[in-house]
Amino acid sequence: MAALNLLEPCAPPHQRWDAIHHPQTRIVIDEDAVLLPRGDIELLLDIAPFGYRAAGRPDALLADLPALPDSIARCIEDLASRFASLMQCETVRVRLEGVTGNACRKVHADYTDLRLICTLAGPGTDYTLEDDPDGPLQRIPAGLVALFKGHEFGAGHKPCLHRSPPIEDSRERRLVLVIDTPARHGAR
């Protein structure tokens, strides 16, 4: 797993998820890809667009989501548990979305402390390591887990600017998993 660091964007050091706590680190990209059976992903892509949401303890989230293929359910529970442990919170918020159009195509930083985004299928999330939304964008490949620092991470930390890739009129579909800490200060 590698963390992309503002100080060395061309040669990211190998670090763990907890590297996100370093003030210079805006994003951590876990290069251990989430590999799911294509058939399980296709089942969900075939019903896109949709958006499923749940909030609670990682071991209880699945009860608030529609029935999902076992591989996807296990993935959600595992990533939610790891995320909760990293952020030392008992509960998390989860979104699983089948996307067929333009979602958040404007380059932005989230008003939260940390957001996990994993594109399970389709074009991955675009991001920049610069403060300028017009800075050069890089794309995270599908299957990789990324931790994006938000505006509320803490003093001395800078958020990671990112966007959903524009796919409207392309016939592409995306399956995206998002995990957040509990709502704080009206976080979106």
Phi, psi and omega in degrees: 000140182236147175249132176273130187240139180304329183284335183222063185294338182272337181226075184295135177286154176281119181219167178266176179305324184292354174297341180297339180284348177287133183302331182279346185268119179265333185213144170238129177245118180275112183279359172279094189297146172279112181253118181238150177302132182304323180299322179294320179293316181300323178306319181278321179298328181294338180256003179295147008274148175202164175214115178254138181227146175207156177216142178151196178292143182306324182281356181240358184300321187298335179295335181264003179250155174299165178301130181236156173305145184306319183296321180287319178299315179296320178300313181299312182296318180295310181294322178296320178294315179297319181294314179299320178296315179302315185267002178052050176234147182280332182234158177221167173248137182233139171231132171240119186234136168262115188249130179239353181229197179281121178268248178268081185275351177277135179292127187205171169241145184280151176268068176211178177274312181212142179228129173266130175230128175228114175276112183279336177203146179091185181298135181281176182289140175267147179209163173226149177266008180258166177278346184269121179298343178267007180293168181296137181258144172242154181246135177274125180297150177302141178096343179271143178268131178236138175253116183255120177288136179255180182301330187261018183295322178152165180300138178085359179251139177255141180285165176259121177282136183204174176202161169278139180292139177292123181234359182304139180069008180262348185070006177279153176231148179235145170243115190235131175252129179234132177232130180235162170289169177303153180303130178226132175053038178071027182302145179249000000 
